[in-house]
């Protein structure tokens, strides 16, 4: 059985932010660092989500 998109995304985030972490202690810089560590996804032909998003806007 496959894993849903939100579960997959949560698993990726949990690599950097452990479960039960209080998000009040994270600042914008912490979030940006995690964003830039996005992994390529098989579902979008191994492209990175942010790159694909901005390419679609053009």
Tab-separated table of C-alpha atoms in Angstrom:
chain	number	residue	atom	x	y	z
A	1	UNK	CA	0.000	0.000	0.000
A	2	UNK	CA	1.370	3.429	-0.944
A	3	UNK	CA	2.086	6.326	1.341
A	4	UNK	CA	0.004	9.503	0.946
A	5	UNK	CA	1.593	12.807	0.006
A	6	UNK	CA	1.079	14.442	3.393
A	7	UNK	CA	2.541	11.439	5.230
A	8	UNK	CA	5.518	11.447	2.877
A	9	UNK	CA	6.067	15.161	3.364
A	10	UNK	CA	5.795	14.812	7.137
A	11	UNK	CA	8.402	12.067	7.070
A	12	UNK	CA	10.770	14.346	5.142
A	13	UNK	CA	10.225	17.206	7.597
A	14	UNK	CA	10.760	14.873	10.569
A	15	UNK	CA	14.293	14.216	9.332
A	16	UNK	CA	15.101	17.758	10.444
A	17	UNK	CA	12.493	18.490	13.137
A	18	UNK	CA	11.933	15.674	15.643
A	19	UNK	CA	8.410	14.716	16.656
A	20	UNK	CA	7.010	16.696	19.627
A	21	UNK	CA	9.268	19.675	18.845
A	22	UNK	CA	7.705	22.985	19.864
A	23	UNK	CA	7.529	24.986	16.648
A	24	UNK	CA	7.514	28.228	18.642
A	25	UNK	CA	11.268	27.753	19.036
A	26	UNK	CA	11.889	27.718	15.269
A	27	UNK	CA	12.520	30.992	13.506
A	28	UNK	CA	12.237	31.888	9.837
A	29	UNK	CA	15.894	31.082	9.225
A	30	UNK	CA	15.440	27.534	10.531
A	31	UNK	CA	12.480	26.985	8.226
A	32	UNK	CA	14.373	28.375	5.222
A	33	UNK	CA	17.276	26.019	5.834
A	34	UNK	CA	14.907	23.057	5.835
A	35	UNK	CA	13.164	24.310	2.681
A	36	UNK	CA	16.436	24.435	0.781
A	37	UNK	CA	17.172	20.838	1.762
A	38	UNK	CA	14.187	19.548	-0.190
A	39	UNK	CA	14.800	16.223	-1.784
A	40	UNK	CA	14.015	15.384	-5.363
A	41	UNK	CA	10.750	13.476	-5.648
A	42	UNK	CA	10.116	10.462	-7.795
A	43	UNK	CA	6.531	11.613	-8.416
A	44	UNK	CA	7.768	14.707	-10.296
A	45	UNK	CA	10.459	12.902	-12.272
A	46	UNK	CA	13.046	13.478	-9.544
A	47	UNK	CA	12.662	17.244	-9.700
A	48	UNK	CA	12.682	19.409	-6.604
A	49	UNK	CA	9.231	20.729	-5.653
A	50	UNK	CA	10.256	24.393	-5.373
A	51	UNK	CA	11.960	24.383	-8.768
A	52	UNK	CA	8.963	22.691	-10.393
A	53	UNK	CA	6.583	25.176	-8.795
A	54	UNK	CA	8.369	28.247	-10.139
A	55	UNK	CA	8.844	26.637	-13.549
A	56	UNK	CA	5.068	26.107	-13.710
A	57	UNK	CA	4.468	29.805	-12.965
A	58	UNK	CA	6.417	30.916	-16.041
